[in-house]
Every structure is written in structure tokens, then in C-alpha cells.
Amino acid sequence: MRTINSIKKSKAQTPLVVITAYDALFAALFNKKVDMILVGDSLNMSFNGAGDTLSATLEMMLYHTKAVCKGAPDTFVIADMPFGTYTNEQDALKNCSRVYLETNAHAVKIEGGMERANIIKTLTCNSIAVVGHIGLMPQFVRSEGGYIVKGKNEQEAQKLIEDAKAIEAAGAFCVVIEGVKAEVAQRITEAISIPTIGIGAGSQTDGQVLVWSDAFGFFEAFQPKFVKQYLDGADLVKNALDAFVHDVQTRKFPASEHTY
Ligand code: KIV
């Protein structure tokens, strides 16, 4: 099982593998197979059917994090802090403490760069392990007017590098880089000594994360360019459901071997 220390030592080694999970069932499938599981607030879209992550609540995240920790007791679990739960140091400490008090998560993740450095410092000084998140930050979708890829010019690249340095200095042990031009993600990775975990950020980060329902083809609403689909999950389920419907309607199920 990974620890903060072994994750930090993974800088520039074999890439770290991170996948999201929202429930005990899938967490159990991922247990021991990946370096970290992220209980992402993306669950608000794929699991809860909302249009973005913003209406995810702390209660939702606590519920799902508890379930994931039960399903994957041997894997390092990160709980995403939802929108509005870390707007100032006091709220951040209170709400992140609830994650440690009420779940077995090992770390929390918060979105934002240098403007969140004080918050990250308050958390890390109070023994809470923090993962940063920079670049395309889904919690900024409304204030930025969409999901906008970052690092498209030198000014943006410099800002991202400064953000990553501020997050590292504040005590975060790794940082997610989302939706950033590959060469800029590489420059960020080279500029800091904590591991970077990329999503839509090219191949040169210290690890990769994917949302499980994207990677396994269950989320059909849209498919971002950066997702590689490893399974046609939705088709498999729909075909299996068709077979079940057919068997029930034709009285093929239950057969004698399913009958007491
Ligand atoms: O919520 C989430 O799943 C995330 C990943 C996209 C990194 O933050």
C-alpha cells in the first residue's frame, strides 16, 4: 500500500496509476491494482447525473469516500473536496478534518493554484495530506465560461509553473495537472520536486489519472479527447440487460438450476 512518502519518492520513476471510484463495488475491483484511488467530485456528473461538479456536497463526498475506503482497504484513497468547502482557511480546516474524522481517506484534493497556497499550508500544518489540482479545474467551469485547456501561451505556462511551485511550497505531496498542453505539463513536472499526476496533460507527468466511468465506457454523455476507452462498458451492460429481459419474457429464466 502506498504512503505519502512512497508517493513522493515516485517522482520521475515508473508513472503512478490513479483511477477514480465512487462506490465499494468498483473500489474493490481496483484495490491493490493502482497506486491511488480518487473519490472525485466528478461523481456528481456520472453518478448523480448533474451537468457539472459544482453541486456536489460535503455530505455526498463523505458518503462515497466511506464506501470506497471500505471497498479498497489496501489502497491509498484521496477524497476530492467539493466546491465551496474550502473558500477560507477556517472552513477548509473544518471540512477537511471531517474527511479524516469520518472516513479512512488518506488525503484530500483541492482545486486552485497560488491563491489557495495559504489554505493548503493551513491544512498541511494541521496534519492533513493535500493533493493540489491546477490547469483546467472543473469547479471553475461557470466562472471561466467552460472547460478551457490551459498553457496555450507563455504567460499561461509561467502562471501554471508558479502555481505548482506555490502548491509544493505550501506542503502538498502531489499535484493533479488537468487539461494542459503537454509541453507545459512537462515543464511544470520538471520545475517541482513533488509528483505530478496528469489528466489530459500529455505523457510526461509522473502519473496519470482517469475517471473510471470514462475509461471503461460507461459515461456516454460525452468523451473528452484525452480519454482512452479500455472497455465498452455501456454496450456490455445493455447487451446483458437485453438478454435478461428476453430470458424473463420467454420464461427461460429462472431455469431449474436457479430454482429451490
Ligand atoms: O473529480 C475528478 O474526478 C477529478 C479528476 C478529473 C482528476 O478531479
Coordinates of C-alpha atoms in Angstrom, one line a residue, residues 66-229:
K66 CA -16.5 5.9 3.2
A67 CA -17.8 3.4 0.7
V68 CA -14.6 3.5 -1.4
C69 CA -12.4 3.1 1.7
K70 CA -14.4 0.0 2.7
G71 CA -14.1 -1.5 -0.8
A72 CA -10.4 -0.7 -1.2
P73 CA -8.9 -1.0 2.3
D74 CA -5.4 -1.7 0.9
T75 CA -5.2 1.3 -1.5
F76 CA -4.3 5.0 -0.8
V77 CA -7.6 6.9 -1.1
I78 CA -7.9 10.7 -1.9
A79 CA -11.1 12.5 -1.3
D80 CA -12.0 15.4 -3.5
M81 CA -13.2 18.5 -1.6
P82 CA -16.3 19.8 -3.2
F83 CA -17.0 23.4 -4.4
G84 CA -17.5 25.9 -1.6
T85 CA -16.0 23.8 1.2
Y86 CA -12.5 25.4 1.2
T87 CA -13.1 29.1 0.4
N88 CA -11.2 30.2 3.5
E89 CA -8.7 28.6 5.9
Q90 CA -11.2 28.1 8.7
D91 CA -13.8 26.3 6.6
A92 CA -11.1 24.3 4.8
L93 CA -9.7 23.0 8.1
K94 CA -13.2 22.3 9.5
N95 CA -14.4 20.5 6.3
C96 CA -11.2 18.6 5.6
S97 CA -11.0 17.5 9.2
R98 CA -14.4 15.9 8.8
V99 CA -12.9 13.8 6.0
Y100 CA -10.2 12.5 8.3
L101 CA -12.6 12.1 11.3
E102 CA -15.4 10.4 9.4
T103 CA -13.7 8.4 6.7
N104 CA -10.4 6.4 6.2
A105 CA -9.2 8.6 3.3
H106 CA -5.5 9.3 3.3
A107 CA -5.6 12.7 1.7
V108 CA -7.8 15.4 0.3
K109 CA -7.6 17.2 -3.1
I110 CA -8.4 20.8 -3.6
E111 CA -8.5 22.8 -6.9
G112 CA -6.6 26.1 -7.3
G113 CA -3.0 27.5 -7.6
M114 CA -1.2 30.1 -5.7
E115 CA -4.4 31.7 -4.5
R116 CA -5.0 28.6 -2.5
A117 CA -1.5 28.3 -1.1
N118 CA -2.5 29.7 2.4
I119 CA -5.3 27.2 2.6
I120 CA -3.0 24.3 1.6
K121 CA -0.5 25.5 4.2
T122 CA -3.1 25.6 6.9
L123 CA -4.2 22.0 6.1
T124 CA -0.7 20.6 5.9
C125 CA 0.3 22.3 9.1
N126 CA -2.6 20.6 10.7
S127 CA -1.6 17.1 9.6
I128 CA -3.9 16.9 6.6
A129 CA -2.2 15.5 3.4
V130 CA -3.1 17.6 0.4
V131 CA -3.1 16.9 -3.3
G132 CA -3.3 20.1 -5.5
H133 CA -5.1 20.5 -8.8
I134 CA -4.2 23.0 -11.4
G135 CA -4.8 23.7 -15.1
L136 CA -8.4 23.0 -16.2
M137 CA -10.2 23.0 -12.9
P138 CA -13.8 21.7 -13.3
Q139 CA -15.0 23.7 -10.3
F140 CA -14.2 26.9 -12.3
V141 CA -16.4 25.9 -15.3
R142 CA -19.0 28.6 -14.6
S143 CA -16.6 31.4 -13.7
E144 CA -14.4 30.7 -16.7
G145 CA -17.3 30.1 -19.1
G146 CA -16.4 26.5 -20.0
Y147 CA -13.8 23.7 -19.8
I148 CA -10.8 25.6 -21.2
V149 CA -7.4 23.9 -21.9
K150 CA -4.6 25.8 -20.2
G151 CA -0.9 26.5 -21.1
K152 CA -1.6 27.8 -24.6
N153 CA 0.8 30.7 -24.4
E154 CA 3.9 31.6 -22.4
Q155 CA 2.0 33.8 -19.9
E156 CA -0.3 30.9 -19.0
A157 CA 2.7 28.5 -18.8
Q158 CA 4.5 30.8 -16.4
K159 CA 1.4 31.1 -14.2
L160 CA 0.9 27.3 -14.1
I161 CA 4.6 26.8 -13.1
E162 CA 4.2 29.5 -10.3
D163 CA 1.0 27.8 -9.2
A164 CA 2.7 24.4 -8.9
K165 CA 5.7 25.9 -7.0
A166 CA 3.3 27.6 -4.6
I167 CA 1.4 24.4 -4.0
E168 CA 4.6 22.5 -3.4
A169 CA 5.9 25.2 -1.0
A170 CA 2.6 25.0 0.9
G171 CA 3.2 21.4 1.6
A172 CA 1.1 19.4 -0.9
F173 CA 2.6 16.0 -1.6
C174 CA 1.5 15.8 -5.3
V175 CA -0.5 17.8 -7.8
V176 CA -3.0 16.9 -10.5
I177 CA -2.4 18.7 -13.8
E178 CA -5.6 18.7 -15.9
G179 CA -6.2 19.9 -19.4
V180 CA -2.8 21.4 -20.0
K181 CA -0.7 21.4 -23.2
A182 CA 1.7 18.5 -23.0
E183 CA 4.9 20.5 -23.2
V184 CA 3.8 22.9 -20.4
A185 CA 2.8 19.9 -18.2
Q186 CA 6.3 18.6 -18.8
R187 CA 7.9 21.9 -17.8
I188 CA 5.7 22.0 -14.6
T189 CA 6.8 18.4 -13.8
E190 CA 10.5 19.4 -14.2
A191 CA 10.0 22.6 -12.1
I192 CA 8.8 20.9 -8.9
S193 CA 10.0 18.0 -6.8
I194 CA 6.6 16.5 -5.9
P195 CA 5.0 14.1 -8.4
T196 CA 2.6 15.4 -11.0
I197 CA -0.5 13.4 -12.0
G198 CA -1.8 14.2 -15.4
I199 CA -5.2 14.1 -17.0
G200 CA -5.3 15.5 -20.5
A201 CA -1.7 16.7 -19.9
G202 CA 0.4 14.5 -22.1
S203 CA 2.7 11.6 -21.3
Q204 CA 5.5 13.3 -19.4
T205 CA 3.9 13.8 -16.0
D206 CA 4.8 11.5 -13.0
G207 CA 1.5 9.7 -13.2
Q208 CA -1.9 9.5 -14.9
V209 CA -5.4 9.6 -13.6
L210 CA -8.6 8.7 -15.5
V211 CA -12.3 8.8 -14.4
W212 CA -13.3 5.2 -14.2
S213 CA -16.6 5.6 -16.0
D214 CA -14.9 7.4 -18.9
A215 CA -12.0 4.8 -19.1
F216 CA -14.4 1.9 -19.1
G217 CA -17.0 3.3 -21.4
F218 CA -20.0 3.8 -19.0
F219 CA -20.3 7.6 -19.3
E220 CA -22.0 8.2 -22.7
A221 CA -22.9 11.9 -22.4
F222 CA -19.5 13.0 -23.9
Q223 CA -16.0 11.7 -24.4
P224 CA -13.1 14.1 -23.8
K225 CA -10.2 13.9 -26.3
F226 CA -7.8 12.8 -23.6
V227 CA -9.7 9.7 -22.6
K228 CA -8.6 6.3 -23.8
Q229 CA -11.6 3.9 -23.6

